[in-house]
PDB file of C-alpha atoms in Angstrom:
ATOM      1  CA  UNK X   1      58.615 -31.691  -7.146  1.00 56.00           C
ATOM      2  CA  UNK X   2      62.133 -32.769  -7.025  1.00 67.00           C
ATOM      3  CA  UNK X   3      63.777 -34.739  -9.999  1.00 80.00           C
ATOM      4  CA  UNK X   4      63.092 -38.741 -10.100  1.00 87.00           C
ATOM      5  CA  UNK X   5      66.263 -40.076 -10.516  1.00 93.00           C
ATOM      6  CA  UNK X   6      67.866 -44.242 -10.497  1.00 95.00           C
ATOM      7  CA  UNK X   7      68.437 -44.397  -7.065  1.00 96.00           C
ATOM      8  CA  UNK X   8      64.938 -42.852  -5.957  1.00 96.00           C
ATOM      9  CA  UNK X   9      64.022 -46.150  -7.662  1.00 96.00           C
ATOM     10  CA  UNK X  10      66.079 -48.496  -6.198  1.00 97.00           C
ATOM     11  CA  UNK X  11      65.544 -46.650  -2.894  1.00 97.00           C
ATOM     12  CA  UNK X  12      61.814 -47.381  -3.439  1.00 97.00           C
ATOM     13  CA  UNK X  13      62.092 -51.422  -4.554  1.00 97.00           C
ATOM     14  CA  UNK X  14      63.903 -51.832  -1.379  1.00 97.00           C
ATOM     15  CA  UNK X  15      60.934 -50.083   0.840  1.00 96.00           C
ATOM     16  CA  UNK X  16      58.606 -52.393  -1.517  1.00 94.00           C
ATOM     17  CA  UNK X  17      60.459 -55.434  -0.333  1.00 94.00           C
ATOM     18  CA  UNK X  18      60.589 -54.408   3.453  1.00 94.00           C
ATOM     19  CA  UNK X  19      59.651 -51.115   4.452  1.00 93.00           C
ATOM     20  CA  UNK X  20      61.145 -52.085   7.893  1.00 94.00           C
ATOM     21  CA  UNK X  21      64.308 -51.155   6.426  1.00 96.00           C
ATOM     22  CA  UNK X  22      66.299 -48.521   8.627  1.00 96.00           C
ATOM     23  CA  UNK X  23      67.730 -45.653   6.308  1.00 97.00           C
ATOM     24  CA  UNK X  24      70.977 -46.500   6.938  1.00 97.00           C
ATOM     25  CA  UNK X  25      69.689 -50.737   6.118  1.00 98.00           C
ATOM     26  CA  UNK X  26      68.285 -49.273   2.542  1.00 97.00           C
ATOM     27  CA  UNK X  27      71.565 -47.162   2.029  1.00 97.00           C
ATOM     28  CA  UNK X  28      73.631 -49.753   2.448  1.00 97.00           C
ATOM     29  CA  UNK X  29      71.822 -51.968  -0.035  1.00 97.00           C
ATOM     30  CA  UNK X  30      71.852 -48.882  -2.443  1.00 97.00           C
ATOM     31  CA  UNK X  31      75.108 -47.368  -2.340  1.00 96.00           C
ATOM     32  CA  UNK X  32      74.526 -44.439  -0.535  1.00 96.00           C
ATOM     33  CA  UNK X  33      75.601 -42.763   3.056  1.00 97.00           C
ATOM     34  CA  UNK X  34      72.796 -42.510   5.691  1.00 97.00           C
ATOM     35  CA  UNK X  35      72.079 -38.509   5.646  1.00 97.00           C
ATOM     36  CA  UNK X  36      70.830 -38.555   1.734  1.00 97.00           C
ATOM     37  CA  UNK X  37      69.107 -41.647   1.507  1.00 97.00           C
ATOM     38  CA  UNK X  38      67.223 -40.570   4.757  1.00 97.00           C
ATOM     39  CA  UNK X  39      66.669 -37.210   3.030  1.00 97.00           C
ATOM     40  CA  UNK X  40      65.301 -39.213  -0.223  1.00 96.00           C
ATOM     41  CA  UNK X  41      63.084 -40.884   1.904  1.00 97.00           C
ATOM     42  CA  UNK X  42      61.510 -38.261   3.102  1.00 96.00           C
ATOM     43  CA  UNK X  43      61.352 -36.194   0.323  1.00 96.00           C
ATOM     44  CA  UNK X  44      59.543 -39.707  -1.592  1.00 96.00           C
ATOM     45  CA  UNK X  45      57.176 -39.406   0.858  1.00 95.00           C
ATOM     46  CA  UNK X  46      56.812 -35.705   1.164  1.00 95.00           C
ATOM     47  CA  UNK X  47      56.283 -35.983  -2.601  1.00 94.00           C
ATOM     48  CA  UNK X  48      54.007 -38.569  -2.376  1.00 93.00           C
ATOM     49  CA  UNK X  49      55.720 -41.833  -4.083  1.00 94.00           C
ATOM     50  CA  UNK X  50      55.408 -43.425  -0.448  1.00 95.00           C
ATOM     51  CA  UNK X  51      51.457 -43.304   0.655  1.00 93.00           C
ATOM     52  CA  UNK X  52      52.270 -45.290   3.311  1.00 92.00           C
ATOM     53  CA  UNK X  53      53.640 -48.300   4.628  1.00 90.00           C
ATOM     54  CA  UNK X  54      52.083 -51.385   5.527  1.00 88.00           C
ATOM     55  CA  UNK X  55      52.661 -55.058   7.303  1.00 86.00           C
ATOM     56  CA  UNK X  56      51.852 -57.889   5.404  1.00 85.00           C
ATOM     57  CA  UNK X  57      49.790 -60.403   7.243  1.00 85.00           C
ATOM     58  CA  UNK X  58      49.740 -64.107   6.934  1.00 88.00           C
ATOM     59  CA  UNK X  59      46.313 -65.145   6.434  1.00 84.00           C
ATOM     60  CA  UNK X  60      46.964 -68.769   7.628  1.00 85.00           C
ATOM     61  CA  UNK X  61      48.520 -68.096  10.844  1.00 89.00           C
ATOM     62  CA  UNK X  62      45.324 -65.602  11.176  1.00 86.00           C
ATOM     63  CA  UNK X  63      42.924 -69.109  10.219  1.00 86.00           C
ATOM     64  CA  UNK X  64      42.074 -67.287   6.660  1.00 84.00           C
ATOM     65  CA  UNK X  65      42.991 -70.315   4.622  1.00 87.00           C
ATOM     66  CA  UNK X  66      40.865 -69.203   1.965  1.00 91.00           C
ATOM     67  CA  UNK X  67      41.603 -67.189  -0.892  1.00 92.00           C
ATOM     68  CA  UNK X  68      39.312 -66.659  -3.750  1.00 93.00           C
ATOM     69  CA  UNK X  69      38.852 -64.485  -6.515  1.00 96.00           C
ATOM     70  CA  UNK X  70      35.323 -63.629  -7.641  1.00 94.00           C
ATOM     71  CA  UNK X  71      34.075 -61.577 -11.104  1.00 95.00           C
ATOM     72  CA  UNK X  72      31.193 -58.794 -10.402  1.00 93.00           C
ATOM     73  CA  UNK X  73      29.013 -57.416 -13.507  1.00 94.00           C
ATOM     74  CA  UNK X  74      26.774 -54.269 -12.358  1.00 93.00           C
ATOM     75  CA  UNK X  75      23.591 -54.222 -13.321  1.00 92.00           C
ATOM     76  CA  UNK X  76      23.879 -50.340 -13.961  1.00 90.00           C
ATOM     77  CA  UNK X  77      27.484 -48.584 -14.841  1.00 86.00           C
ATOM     78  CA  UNK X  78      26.814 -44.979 -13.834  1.00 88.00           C
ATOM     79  CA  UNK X  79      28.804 -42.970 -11.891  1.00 90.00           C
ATOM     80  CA  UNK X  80      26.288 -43.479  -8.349  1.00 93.00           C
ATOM     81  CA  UNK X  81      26.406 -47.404  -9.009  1.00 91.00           C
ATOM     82  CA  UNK X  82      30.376 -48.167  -9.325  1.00 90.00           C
ATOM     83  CA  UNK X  83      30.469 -45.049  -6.154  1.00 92.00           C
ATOM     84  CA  UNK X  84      28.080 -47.243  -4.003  1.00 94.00           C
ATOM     85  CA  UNK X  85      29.410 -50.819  -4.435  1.00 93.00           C
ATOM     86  CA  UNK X  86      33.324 -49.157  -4.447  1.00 92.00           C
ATOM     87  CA  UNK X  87      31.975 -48.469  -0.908  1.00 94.00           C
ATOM     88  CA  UNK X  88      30.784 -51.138  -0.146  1.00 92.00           C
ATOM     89  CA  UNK X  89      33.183 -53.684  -1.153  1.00 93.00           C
ATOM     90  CA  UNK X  90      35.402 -50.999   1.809  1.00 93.00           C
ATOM     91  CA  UNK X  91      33.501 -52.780   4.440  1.00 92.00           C
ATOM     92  CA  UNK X  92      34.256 -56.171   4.091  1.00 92.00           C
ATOM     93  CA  UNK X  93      37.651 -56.736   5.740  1.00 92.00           C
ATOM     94  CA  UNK X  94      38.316 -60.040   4.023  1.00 93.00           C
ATOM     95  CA  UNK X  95      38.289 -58.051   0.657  1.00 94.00           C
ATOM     96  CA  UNK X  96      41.894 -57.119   0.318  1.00 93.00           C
ATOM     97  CA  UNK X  97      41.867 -56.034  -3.386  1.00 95.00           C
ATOM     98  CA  UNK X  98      39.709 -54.907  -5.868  1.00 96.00           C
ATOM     99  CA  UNK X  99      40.071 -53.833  -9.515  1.00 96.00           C
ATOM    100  CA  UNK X 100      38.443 -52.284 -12.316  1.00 93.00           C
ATOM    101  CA  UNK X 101      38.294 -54.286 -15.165  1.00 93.00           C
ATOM    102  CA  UNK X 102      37.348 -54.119 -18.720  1.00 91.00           C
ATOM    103  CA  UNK X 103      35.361 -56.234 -20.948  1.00 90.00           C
ATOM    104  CA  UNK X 104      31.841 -58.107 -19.544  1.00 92.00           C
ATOM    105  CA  UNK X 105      32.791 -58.045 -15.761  1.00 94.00           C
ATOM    106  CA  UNK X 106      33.160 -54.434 -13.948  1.00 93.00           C
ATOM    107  CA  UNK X 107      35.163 -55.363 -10.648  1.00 96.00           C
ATOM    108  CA  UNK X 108      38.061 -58.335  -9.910  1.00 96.00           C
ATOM    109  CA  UNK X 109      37.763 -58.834  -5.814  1.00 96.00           C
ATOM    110  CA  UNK X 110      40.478 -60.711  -4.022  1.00 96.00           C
ATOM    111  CA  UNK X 111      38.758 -62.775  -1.064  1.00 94.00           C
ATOM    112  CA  UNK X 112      40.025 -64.408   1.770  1.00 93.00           C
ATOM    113  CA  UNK X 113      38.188 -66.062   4.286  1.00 93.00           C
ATOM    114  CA  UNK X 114      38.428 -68.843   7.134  1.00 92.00           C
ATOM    115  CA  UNK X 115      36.850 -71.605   5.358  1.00 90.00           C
ATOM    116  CA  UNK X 116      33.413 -72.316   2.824  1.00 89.00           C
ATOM    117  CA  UNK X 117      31.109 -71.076   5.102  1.00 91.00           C
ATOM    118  CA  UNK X 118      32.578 -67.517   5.920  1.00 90.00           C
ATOM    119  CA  UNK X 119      33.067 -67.097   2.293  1.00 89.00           C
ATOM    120  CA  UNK X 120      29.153 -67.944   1.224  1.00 90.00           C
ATOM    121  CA  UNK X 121      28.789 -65.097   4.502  1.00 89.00           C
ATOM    122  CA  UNK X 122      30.937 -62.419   3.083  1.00 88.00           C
ATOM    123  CA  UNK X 123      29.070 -63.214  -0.487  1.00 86.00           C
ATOM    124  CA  UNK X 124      25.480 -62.854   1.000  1.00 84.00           C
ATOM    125  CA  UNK X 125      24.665 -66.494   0.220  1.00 67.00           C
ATOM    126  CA  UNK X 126      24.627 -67.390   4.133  1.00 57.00           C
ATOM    127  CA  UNK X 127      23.214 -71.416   4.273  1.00 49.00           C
TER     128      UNK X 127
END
């Protein structure tokens, strides 16, 4: 691994802001010709600062005009429980973010869904 230098980091919160951004866009906005910031960038990646880039959707054009943020306490803390659930929270779509947490609660889950009803559905409480 290369050394991790001030522009690698500015080169990176530009890609966090819009990772649309041509090469020669970010170099512009860094201070740097095209060749080397491309090279950067592909050496971030290569290196594996980058996992991978993503679009950000907007939930209420989409009809999710729900978010919600909901606390989960395991009944059992072993290695097989927090496994299990980890995979299963992966296949619920409308959780987009979930945490480990310390203190009385295990998990933080980030929830959004179309309205009351779809949330009680993703939650298991279906009425």
């Amino acid at each position: 691994m290369t050394e991790f230098d001030s522009i690698d980091v500015n080169i990176l919160k530009q890609l966090q802001k819009d990772a649309s951004l041509t090469a020669q866009e970010i170099a512009a906005k860094v201070n740097l010709s095209t060749s080397p910031c491309w090279r950067r960038i592909n050496r971030l990646e290569k290196d594996g600062f980058i996992q991978k880039k993503v679009a950000l959707l907007d939930s209420q054009k989409l009809g999710m005009q729900m978010i919600i943020f909901v606390s989960i306490s395991l009944s059992k803390n072993d290695e097989e429980s927090l496994e299990t659930f980890e995979e299963q929270v992966q296949q619920f779509p409308e959780i987009v973010e979930c945490y480990t947490v310390t203190g009385t609660m295990d998990y933080f889950l980030k929830i959004i869904t179309k309205d009351i009803q779809h949330t009680l559905e993703v939650l298991g409480r279906d009425q």
